[in-house]
């Protein structure tokens, strides 16, 4: 976080602005602020090759941050009774994939009202960031797409829509498998087991 902590526009400290946005739950504005900063390259004072490598790394972290914000919003959501509540279903947040704390997170968090639109918008933003091929190499793009698919699975499992959740989690499993990433394959298979249990397919869940 050193480069952002030291970056200033006039007398405004970008990091303080980001911390405020996070505290207020303005996650999309937070992500867009960092997106603009990274695209501008104005934080850079390194050689071109170092700049390119650093940009790739930071863009990946930005997508992971966006995806993690999506998961946070999912966990904060209290759905209206008309849409149905999950009742006694165990919270999937304990098993959903969470990468190491993203580079851009601060330690201060405040819960703010969340709408379903907010959740889908932040996940769609993560997908959009992945499509910016100047900042993401193909292998990293596939890795990040799998993380976002898994987050969508989390969303639909929390909405008590296990059929949709299973489609997304299965897609994430397959993408990680194609990348020969056994750790994340295992994590997503665990999520698949959870969703299969929601569907009442207990034998399949036990075998997953």
PDB file of N, CA, C and O in Angstrom, residues 133-200:
ATOM      1  N   UNK A 133      -7.597  -6.169 -21.167  1.00  0.00           N
ATOM      2  CA  UNK A 133      -6.460  -7.050 -21.428  1.00  0.00           C
ATOM      3  C   UNK A 133      -5.107  -6.361 -21.397  1.00  0.00           C
ATOM      4  O   UNK A 133      -4.068  -7.023 -21.342  1.00  0.00           O
ATOM      5  N   UNK A 134      -5.086  -5.024 -21.409  1.00  0.00           N
ATOM      6  CA  UNK A 134      -3.807  -4.340 -21.294  1.00  0.00           C
ATOM      7  C   UNK A 134      -3.219  -4.483 -19.899  1.00  0.00           C
ATOM      8  O   UNK A 134      -2.025  -4.272 -19.701  1.00  0.00           O
ATOM      9  N   UNK A 135      -4.056  -4.825 -18.938  1.00  0.00           N
ATOM     10  CA  UNK A 135      -3.615  -4.913 -17.552  1.00  0.00           C
ATOM     11  C   UNK A 135      -3.647  -6.337 -17.003  1.00  0.00           C
ATOM     12  O   UNK A 135      -3.182  -6.569 -15.890  1.00  0.00           O
ATOM     13  N   UNK A 136      -4.194  -7.273 -17.759  1.00  0.00           N
ATOM     14  CA  UNK A 136      -4.344  -8.641 -17.261  1.00  0.00           C
ATOM     15  C   UNK A 136      -3.908  -9.627 -18.334  1.00  0.00           C
ATOM     16  O   UNK A 136      -4.460  -9.623 -19.434  1.00  0.00           O
ATOM     17  N   UNK A 137      -2.923 -10.469 -18.027  1.00  0.00           N
ATOM     18  CA  UNK A 137      -2.503 -11.498 -18.976  1.00  0.00           C
ATOM     19  C   UNK A 137      -3.550 -12.617 -19.004  1.00  0.00           C
ATOM     20  O   UNK A 137      -4.353 -12.755 -18.074  1.00  0.00           O
ATOM     21  N   UNK A 138      -3.595 -13.428 -20.068  1.00  0.00           N
ATOM     22  CA  UNK A 138      -4.667 -14.428 -20.231  1.00  0.00           C
ATOM     23  C   UNK A 138      -4.800 -15.414 -19.067  1.00  0.00           C
ATOM     24  O   UNK A 138      -5.921 -15.722 -18.642  1.00  0.00           O
ATOM     25  N   UNK A 139      -3.690 -15.903 -18.536  1.00  0.00           N
ATOM     26  CA  UNK A 139      -3.779 -16.877 -17.447  1.00  0.00           C
ATOM     27  C   UNK A 139      -4.355 -16.245 -16.184  1.00  0.00           C
ATOM     28  O   UNK A 139      -5.211 -16.828 -15.512  1.00  0.00           O
ATOM     29  N   UNK A 140      -3.891 -15.042 -15.875  1.00  0.00           N
ATOM     30  CA  UNK A 140      -4.419 -14.338 -14.705  1.00  0.00           C
ATOM     31  C   UNK A 140      -5.902 -14.023 -14.898  1.00  0.00           C
ATOM     32  O   UNK A 140      -6.695 -14.122 -13.954  1.00  0.00           O
ATOM     33  N   UNK A 141      -6.285 -13.670 -16.136  1.00  0.00           N
ATOM     34  CA  UNK A 141      -7.694 -13.388 -16.417  1.00  0.00           C
ATOM     35  C   UNK A 141      -8.560 -14.609 -16.128  1.00  0.00           C
ATOM     36  O   UNK A 141      -9.631 -14.492 -15.525  1.00  0.00           O
ATOM     37  N   UNK A 142      -8.094 -15.782 -16.530  1.00  0.00           N
ATOM     38  CA  UNK A 142      -8.860 -17.011 -16.277  1.00  0.00           C
ATOM     39  C   UNK A 142      -8.945 -17.303 -14.778  1.00  0.00           C
ATOM     40  O   UNK A 142      -9.987 -17.753 -14.282  1.00  0.00           O
ATOM     41  N   UNK A 143      -7.854 -17.054 -14.063  1.00  0.00           N
ATOM     42  CA  UNK A 143      -7.866 -17.245 -12.615  1.00  0.00           C
ATOM     43  C   UNK A 143      -8.898 -16.327 -11.957  1.00  0.00           C
ATOM     44  O   UNK A 143      -9.714 -16.768 -11.129  1.00  0.00           O
ATOM     45  N   UNK A 144      -8.887 -15.050 -12.358  1.00  0.00           N
ATOM     46  CA  UNK A 144      -9.790 -14.077 -11.756  1.00  0.00           C
ATOM     47  C   UNK A 144     -11.243 -14.347 -12.140  1.00  0.00           C
ATOM     48  O   UNK A 144     -12.153 -14.174 -11.322  1.00  0.00           O
ATOM     49  N   UNK A 145     -11.457 -14.787 -13.374  1.00  0.00           N
ATOM     50  CA  UNK A 145     -12.827 -15.132 -13.793  1.00  0.00           C
ATOM     51  C   UNK A 145     -13.383 -16.255 -12.919  1.00  0.00           C
ATOM     52  O   UNK A 145     -14.566 -16.250 -12.561  1.00  0.00           O
ATOM     53  N   UNK A 146     -12.532 -17.209 -12.589  1.00  0.00           N
ATOM     54  CA  UNK A 146     -12.973 -18.322 -11.732  1.00  0.00           C
ATOM     55  C   UNK A 146     -13.352 -17.813 -10.343  1.00  0.00           C
ATOM     56  O   UNK A 146     -14.349 -18.258  -9.758  1.00  0.00           O
ATOM     57  N   UNK A 147     -12.563 -16.881  -9.789  1.00  0.00           N
ATOM     58  CA  UNK A 147     -12.895 -16.311  -8.484  1.00  0.00           C
ATOM     59  C   UNK A 147     -14.251 -15.599  -8.527  1.00  0.00           C
ATOM     60  O   UNK A 147     -15.056 -15.703  -7.589  1.00  0.00           O
ATOM     61  N   UNK A 148     -14.501 -14.854  -9.620  1.00  0.00           N
ATOM     62  CA  UNK A 148     -15.760 -14.129  -9.740  1.00  0.00           C
ATOM     63  C   UNK A 148     -16.928 -15.106  -9.895  1.00  0.00           C
ATOM     64  O   UNK A 148     -17.997 -14.911  -9.311  1.00  0.00           O
ATOM     65  N   UNK A 149     -16.736 -16.167 -10.682  1.00  0.00           N
ATOM     66  CA  UNK A 149     -17.775 -17.197 -10.808  1.00  0.00           C
ATOM     67  C   UNK A 149     -18.117 -17.767  -9.426  1.00  0.00           C
ATOM     68  O   UNK A 149     -19.292 -17.969  -9.096  1.00  0.00           O
ATOM     69  N   UNK A 150     -17.100 -18.041  -8.641  1.00  0.00           N
ATOM     70  CA  UNK A 150     -17.319 -18.578  -7.299  1.00  0.00           C
ATOM     71  C   UNK A 150     -18.092 -17.586  -6.436  1.00  0.00           C
ATOM     72  O   UNK A 150     -18.954 -17.968  -5.639  1.00  0.00           O
ATOM     73  N   UNK A 151     -17.790 -16.287  -6.598  1.00  0.00           N
ATOM     74  CA  UNK A 151     -18.507 -15.261  -5.838  1.00  0.00           C
ATOM     75  C   UNK A 151     -19.981 -15.215  -6.242  1.00  0.00           C
ATOM     76  O   UNK A 151     -20.866 -15.049  -5.389  1.00  0.00           O
ATOM     77  N   UNK A 152     -20.252 -15.375  -7.531  1.00  0.00           N
ATOM     78  CA  UNK A 152     -21.652 -15.452  -7.973  1.00  0.00           C
ATOM     79  C   UNK A 152     -22.337 -16.666  -7.365  1.00  0.00           C
ATOM     80  O   UNK A 152     -23.520 -16.618  -6.979  1.00  0.00           O
ATOM     81  N   UNK A 153     -21.602 -17.771  -7.266  1.00  0.00           N
ATOM     82  CA  UNK A 153     -22.154 -18.950  -6.615  1.00  0.00           C
ATOM     83  C   UNK A 153     -22.515 -18.658  -5.165  1.00  0.00           C
ATOM     84  O   UNK A 153     -23.559 -19.086  -4.660  1.00  0.00           O
ATOM     85  N   UNK A 154     -21.648 -17.933  -4.486  1.00  0.00           N
ATOM     86  CA  UNK A 154     -21.894 -17.504  -3.105  1.00  0.00           C
ATOM     87  C   UNK A 154     -23.179 -16.676  -3.031  1.00  0.00           C
ATOM     88  O   UNK A 154     -24.040 -16.889  -2.159  1.00  0.00           O
ATOM     89  N   UNK A 155     -23.297 -15.738  -3.968  1.00  0.00           N
ATOM     90  CA  UNK A 155     -24.478 -14.871  -3.995  1.00  0.00           C
ATOM     91  C   UNK A 155     -25.765 -15.683  -4.130  1.00  0.00           C
ATOM     92  O   UNK A 155     -26.724 -15.495  -3.361  1.00  0.00           O
ATOM     93  N   UNK A 156     -25.793 -16.595  -5.096  1.00  0.00           N
ATOM     94  CA  UNK A 156     -27.022 -17.357  -5.334  1.00  0.00           C
ATOM     95  C   UNK A 156     -27.296 -18.366  -4.219  1.00  0.00           C
ATOM     96  O   UNK A 156     -28.464 -18.648  -3.902  1.00  0.00           O
ATOM     97  N   UNK A 157     -26.241 -18.887  -3.597  1.00  0.00           N
ATOM     98  CA  UNK A 157     -26.459 -19.768  -2.449  1.00  0.00           C
ATOM     99  C   UNK A 157     -27.085 -18.987  -1.298  1.00  0.00           C
ATOM    100  O   UNK A 157     -27.993 -19.478  -0.618  1.00  0.00           O
ATOM    101  N   UNK A 158     -26.626 -17.752  -1.086  1.00  0.00           N
ATOM    102  CA  UNK A 158     -27.200 -16.909  -0.028  1.00  0.00           C
ATOM    103  C   UNK A 158     -28.635 -16.509  -0.345  1.00  0.00           C
ATOM    104  O   UNK A 158     -29.444 -16.303   0.567  1.00  0.00           O
ATOM    105  N   UNK A 159     -28.963 -16.403  -1.640  1.00  0.00           N
ATOM    106  CA  UNK A 159     -30.333 -16.074  -2.041  1.00  0.00           C
ATOM    107  C   UNK A 159     -31.232 -17.303  -2.037  1.00  0.00           C
ATOM    108  O   UNK A 159     -32.392 -17.230  -2.408  1.00  0.00           O
ATOM    109  N   UNK A 160     -30.661 -18.424  -1.598  1.00  0.00           N
ATOM    110  CA  UNK A 160     -31.393 -19.695  -1.581  1.00  0.00           C
ATOM    111  C   UNK A 160     -31.853 -20.094  -2.986  1.00  0.00           C
ATOM    112  O   UNK A 160     -32.982 -20.546  -3.193  1.00  0.00           O
ATOM    113  N   UNK A 161     -30.924 -19.929  -3.933  1.00  0.00           N
ATOM    114  CA  UNK A 161     -31.148 -20.341  -5.316  1.00  0.00           C
ATOM    115  C   UNK A 161     -30.032 -21.306  -5.703  1.00  0.00           C
ATOM    116  O   UNK A 161     -29.125 -20.974  -6.467  1.00  0.00           O
ATOM    117  N   UNK A 162     -30.060 -22.526  -5.119  1.00  0.00           N
ATOM    118  CA  UNK A 162     -28.933 -23.447  -5.277  1.00  0.00           C
ATOM    119  C   UNK A 162     -28.702 -23.933  -6.697  1.00  0.00           C
ATOM    120  O   UNK A 162     -27.564 -24.269  -7.049  1.00  0.00           O
ATOM    121  N   UNK A 163     -29.738 -23.987  -7.524  1.00  0.00           N
ATOM    122  CA  UNK A 163     -29.529 -24.427  -8.907  1.00  0.00           C
ATOM    123  C   UNK A 163     -28.620 -23.451  -9.654  1.00  0.00           C
ATOM    124  O   UNK A 163     -27.689 -23.864 -10.353  1.00  0.00           O
ATOM    125  N   UNK A 164     -28.898 -22.173  -9.499  1.00  0.00           N
ATOM    126  CA  UNK A 164     -28.043 -21.159 -10.123  1.00  0.00           C
ATOM    127  C   UNK A 164     -26.652 -21.176  -9.496  1.00  0.00           C
ATOM    128  O   UNK A 164     -25.637 -21.074 -10.193  1.00  0.00           O
ATOM    129  N   UNK A 165     -26.600 -21.319  -8.168  1.00  0.00           N
ATOM    130  CA  UNK A 165     -25.316 -21.359  -7.466  1.00  0.00           C
ATOM    131  C   UNK A 165     -24.448 -22.496  -7.987  1.00  0.00           C
ATOM    132  O   UNK A 165     -23.247 -22.333  -8.215  1.00  0.00           O
ATOM    133  N   UNK A 166     -25.064 -23.661  -8.206  1.00  0.00           N
ATOM    134  CA  UNK A 166     -24.309 -24.827  -8.653  1.00  0.00           C
ATOM    135  C   UNK A 166     -23.703 -24.597 -10.031  1.00  0.00           C
ATOM    136  O   UNK A 166     -22.571 -25.020 -10.295  1.00  0.00           O
ATOM    137  N   UNK A 167     -24.427 -23.923 -10.909  1.00  0.00           N
ATOM    138  CA  UNK A 167     -23.892 -23.636 -12.242  1.00  0.00           C
ATOM    139  C   UNK A 167     -22.615 -22.804 -12.153  1.00  0.00           C
ATOM    140  O   UNK A 167     -21.626 -23.088 -12.831  1.00  0.00           O
ATOM    141  N   UNK A 168     -22.657 -21.781 -11.323  1.00  0.00           N
ATOM    142  CA  UNK A 168     -21.493 -20.895 -11.209  1.00  0.00           C
ATOM    143  C   UNK A 168     -20.317 -21.586 -10.519  1.00  0.00           C
ATOM    144  O   UNK A 168     -19.166 -21.451 -10.958  1.00  0.00           O
ATOM    145  N   UNK A 169     -20.599 -22.302  -9.449  1.00  0.00           N
ATOM    146  CA  UNK A 169     -19.510 -22.964  -8.734  1.00  0.00           C
ATOM    147  C   UNK A 169     -18.893 -24.059  -9.592  1.00  0.00           C
ATOM    148  O   UNK A 169     -17.665 -24.244  -9.601  1.00  0.00           O
ATOM    149  N   UNK A 170     -19.707 -24.789 -10.343  1.00  0.00           N
ATOM    150  CA  UNK A 170     -19.181 -25.816 -11.248  1.00  0.00           C
ATOM    151  C   UNK A 170     -18.292 -25.192 -12.308  1.00  0.00           C
ATOM    152  O   UNK A 170     -17.233 -25.732 -12.648  1.00  0.00           O
ATOM    153  N   UNK A 171     -18.715 -24.048 -12.830  1.00  0.00           N
ATOM    154  CA  UNK A 171     -17.886 -23.333 -13.817  1.00  0.00           C
ATOM    155  C   UNK A 171     -16.552 -22.938 -13.201  1.00  0.00           C
ATOM    156  O   UNK A 171     -15.493 -23.056 -13.837  1.00  0.00           O
ATOM    157  N   UNK A 172     -16.582 -22.470 -11.946  1.00  0.00           N
ATOM    158  CA  UNK A 172     -15.334 -22.092 -11.260  1.00  0.00           C
ATOM    159  C   UNK A 172     -14.423 -23.304 -11.085  1.00  0.00           C
ATOM    160  O   UNK A 172     -13.207 -23.212 -11.295  1.00  0.00           O
ATOM    161  N   UNK A 173     -14.999 -24.441 -10.699  1.00  0.00           N
ATOM    162  CA  UNK A 173     -14.210 -25.675 -10.547  1.00  0.00           C
ATOM    163  C   UNK A 173     -13.513 -26.013 -11.861  1.00  0.00           C
ATOM    164  O   UNK A 173     -12.310 -26.298 -11.896  1.00  0.00           O
ATOM    165  N   UNK A 174     -14.264 -25.982 -12.949  1.00  0.00           N
ATOM    166  CA  UNK A 174     -13.710 -26.355 -14.249  1.00  0.00           C
ATOM    167  C   UNK A 174     -12.615 -25.397 -14.702  1.00  0.00           C
ATOM    168  O   UNK A 174     -11.612 -25.813 -15.289  1.00  0.00           O
ATOM    169  N   UNK A 175     -12.795 -24.126 -14.434  1.00  0.00           N
ATOM    170  CA  UNK A 175     -11.780 -23.137 -14.829  1.00  0.00           C
ATOM    171  C   UNK A 175     -10.503 -23.322 -14.036  1.00  0.00           C
ATOM    172  O   UNK A 175      -9.402 -23.250 -14.590  1.00  0.00           O
ATOM    173  N   UNK A 176     -10.627 -23.568 -12.744  1.00  0.00           N
ATOM    174  CA  UNK A 176      -9.432 -23.818 -11.930  1.00  0.00           C
ATOM    175  C   UNK A 176      -8.758 -25.132 -12.343  1.00  0.00           C
ATOM    176  O   UNK A 176      -7.525 -25.226 -12.340  1.00  0.00           O
ATOM    177  N   UNK A 177      -9.563 -26.107 -12.713  1.00  0.00           N
ATOM    178  CA  UNK A 177      -8.997 -27.394 -13.139  1.00  0.00           C
ATOM    179  C   UNK A 177      -8.201 -27.231 -14.430  1.00  0.00           C
ATOM    180  O   UNK A 177      -7.119 -27.799 -14.572  1.00  0.00           O
ATOM    181  N   UNK A 178      -8.719 -26.445 -15.364  1.00  0.00           N
ATOM    182  CA  UNK A 178      -8.005 -26.205 -16.625  1.00  0.00           C
ATOM    183  C   UNK A 178      -6.692 -25.478 -16.385  1.00  0.00           C
ATOM    184  O   UNK A 178      -5.746 -25.628 -17.167  1.00  0.00           O
ATOM    185  N   UNK A 179      -6.629 -24.706 -15.323  1.00  0.00           N
ATOM    186  CA  UNK A 179      -5.391 -23.997 -14.982  1.00  0.00           C
ATOM    187  C   UNK A 179      -4.454 -24.859 -14.142  1.00  0.00           C
ATOM    188  O   UNK A 179      -3.387 -24.402 -13.748  1.00  0.00           O
ATOM    189  N   UNK A 180      -4.867 -26.077 -13.866  1.00  0.00           N
ATOM    190  CA  UNK A 180      -4.075 -26.986 -13.025  1.00  0.00           C
ATOM    191  C   UNK A 180      -3.790 -26.344 -11.672  1.00  0.00           C
ATOM    192  O   UNK A 180      -2.651 -26.280 -11.213  1.00  0.00           O
ATOM    193  N   UNK A 181      -4.874 -25.880 -11.038  1.00  0.00           N
ATOM    194  CA  UNK A 181      -4.792 -25.193  -9.747  1.00  0.00           C
ATOM    195  C   UNK A 181      -5.532 -26.042  -8.712  1.00  0.00           C
ATOM    196  O   UNK A 181      -6.692 -25.764  -8.380  1.00  0.00           O
ATOM    197  N   UNK A 182      -4.889 -27.090  -8.189  1.00  0.00           N
ATOM    198  CA  UNK A 182      -5.601 -28.033  -7.306  1.00  0.00           C
ATOM    199  C   UNK A 182      -6.122 -27.412  -6.012  1.00  0.00           C
ATOM    200  O   UNK A 182      -7.152 -27.846  -5.491  1.00  0.00           O
ATOM    201  N   UNK A 183      -5.429 -26.390  -5.488  1.00  0.00           N
ATOM    202  CA  UNK A 183      -5.887 -25.766  -4.245  1.00  0.00           C
ATOM    203  C   UNK A 183      -7.260 -25.146  -4.431  1.00  0.00           C
ATOM    204  O   UNK A 183      -8.194 -25.396  -3.647  1.00  0.00           O
ATOM    205  N   UNK A 184      -7.414 -24.343  -5.476  1.00  0.00           N
ATOM    206  CA  UNK A 184      -8.702 -23.678  -5.690  1.00  0.00           C
ATOM    207  C   UNK A 184      -9.757 -24.632  -6.233  1.00  0.00           C
ATOM    208  O   UNK A 184     -10.954 -24.410  -6.001  1.00  0.00           O
ATOM    209  N   UNK A 185      -9.340 -25.684  -6.926  1.00  0.00           N
ATOM    210  CA  UNK A 185     -10.298 -26.723  -7.314  1.00  0.00           C
ATOM    211  C   UNK A 185     -10.916 -27.329  -6.053  1.00  0.00           C
ATOM    212  O   UNK A 185     -12.133 -27.505  -5.953  1.00  0.00           O
ATOM    213  N   UNK A 186     -10.070 -27.622  -5.075  1.00  0.00           N
ATOM    214  CA  UNK A 186     -10.545 -28.234  -3.833  1.00  0.00           C
ATOM    215  C   UNK A 186     -11.494 -27.299  -3.087  1.00  0.00           C
ATOM    216  O   UNK A 186     -12.532 -27.730  -2.565  1.00  0.00           O
ATOM    217  N   UNK A 187     -11.154 -26.016  -3.034  1.00  0.00           N
ATOM    218  CA  UNK A 187     -12.014 -25.055  -2.344  1.00  0.00           C
ATOM    219  C   UNK A 187     -13.378 -24.955  -3.016  1.00  0.00           C
ATOM    220  O   UNK A 187     -14.429 -24.938  -2.347  1.00  0.00           O
ATOM    221  N   UNK A 188     -13.378 -24.906  -4.342  1.00  0.00           N
ATOM    222  CA  UNK A 188     -14.646 -24.784  -5.048  1.00  0.00           C
ATOM    223  C   UNK A 188     -15.457 -26.072  -4.977  1.00  0.00           C
ATOM    224  O   UNK A 188     -16.696 -26.028  -4.978  1.00  0.00           O
ATOM    225  N   UNK A 189     -14.789 -27.213  -4.917  1.00  0.00           N
ATOM    226  CA  UNK A 189     -15.522 -28.472  -4.741  1.00  0.00           C
ATOM    227  C   UNK A 189     -16.200 -28.504  -3.366  1.00  0.00           C
ATOM    228  O   UNK A 189     -17.287 -29.077  -3.205  1.00  0.00           O
ATOM    229  N   UNK A 190     -15.564 -27.896  -2.392  1.00  0.00           N
ATOM    230  CA  UNK A 190     -16.195 -27.774  -1.082  1.00  0.00           C
ATOM    231  C   UNK A 190     -17.466 -26.934  -1.179  1.00  0.00           C
ATOM    232  O   UNK A 190     -18.498 -27.258  -0.582  1.00  0.00           O
ATOM    233  N   UNK A 191     -17.389 -25.859  -1.966  1.00  0.00           N
ATOM    234  CA  UNK A 191     -18.570 -25.031  -2.171  1.00  0.00           C
ATOM    235  C   UNK A 191     -19.650 -25.810  -2.909  1.00  0.00           C
ATOM    236  O   UNK A 191     -20.843 -25.667  -2.619  1.00  0.00           O
ATOM    237  N   UNK A 192     -19.221 -26.626  -3.875  1.00  0.00           N
ATOM    238  CA  UNK A 192     -20.182 -27.468  -4.602  1.00  0.00           C
ATOM    239  C   UNK A 192     -20.901 -28.414  -3.643  1.00  0.00           C
ATOM    240  O   UNK A 192     -22.121 -28.620  -3.755  1.00  0.00           O
ATOM    241  N   UNK A 193     -20.160 -28.979  -2.712  1.00  0.00           N
ATOM    242  CA  UNK A 193     -20.762 -29.892  -1.737  1.00  0.00           C
ATOM    243  C   UNK A 193     -21.819 -29.171  -0.914  1.00  0.00           C
ATOM    244  O   UNK A 193     -22.889 -29.719  -0.623  1.00  0.00           O
ATOM    245  N   UNK A 194     -21.525 -27.947  -0.539  1.00  0.00           N
ATOM    246  CA  UNK A 194     -22.487 -27.147   0.231  1.00  0.00           C
ATOM    247  C   UNK A 194     -23.777 -26.943  -0.560  1.00  0.00           C
ATOM    248  O   UNK A 194     -24.892 -27.110  -0.040  1.00  0.00           O
ATOM    249  N   UNK A 195     -23.631 -26.554  -1.841  1.00  0.00           N
ATOM    250  CA  UNK A 195     -24.801 -26.274  -2.667  1.00  0.00           C
ATOM    251  C   UNK A 195     -25.582 -27.555  -2.949  1.00  0.00           C
ATOM    252  O   UNK A 195     -26.823 -27.553  -2.940  1.00  0.00           O
ATOM    253  N   UNK A 196     -24.888 -28.663  -3.197  1.00  0.00           N
ATOM    254  CA  UNK A 196     -25.571 -29.943  -3.396  1.00  0.00           C
ATOM    255  C   UNK A 196     -26.375 -30.331  -2.152  1.00  0.00           C
ATOM    256  O   UNK A 196     -27.479 -30.884  -2.259  1.00  0.00           O
ATOM    257  N   UNK A 197     -25.823 -30.016  -0.992  1.00  0.00           N
ATOM    258  CA  UNK A 197     -26.559 -30.278   0.250  1.00  0.00           C
ATOM    259  C   UNK A 197     -27.824 -29.424   0.302  1.00  0.00           C
ATOM    260  O   UNK A 197     -28.888 -29.891   0.718  1.00  0.00           O
ATOM    261  N   UNK A 198     -27.718 -28.147  -0.129  1.00  0.00           N
ATOM    262  CA  UNK A 198     -28.898 -27.285  -0.194  1.00  0.00           C
ATOM    263  C   UNK A 198     -29.975 -27.895  -1.088  1.00  0.00           C
ATOM    264  O   UNK A 198     -31.176 -27.762  -0.818  1.00  0.00           O
ATOM    265  N   UNK A 199     -29.543 -28.556  -2.162  1.00  0.00           N
ATOM    266  CA  UNK A 199     -30.466 -29.145  -3.122  1.00  0.00           C
ATOM    267  C   UNK A 199     -31.046 -30.474  -2.641  1.00  0.00           C
ATOM    268  O   UNK A 199     -31.894 -31.061  -3.316  1.00  0.00           O
ATOM    269  N   UNK A 200     -30.561 -30.959  -1.513  1.00  0.00           N
ATOM    270  CA  UNK A 200     -31.031 -32.243  -1.009  1.00  0.00           C
ATOM    271  C   UNK A 200     -30.368 -33.428  -1.675  1.00  0.00           C
ATOM    272  O   UNK A 200     -30.799 -34.571  -1.501  1.00  0.00           O
TER     273      UNK A 200
END
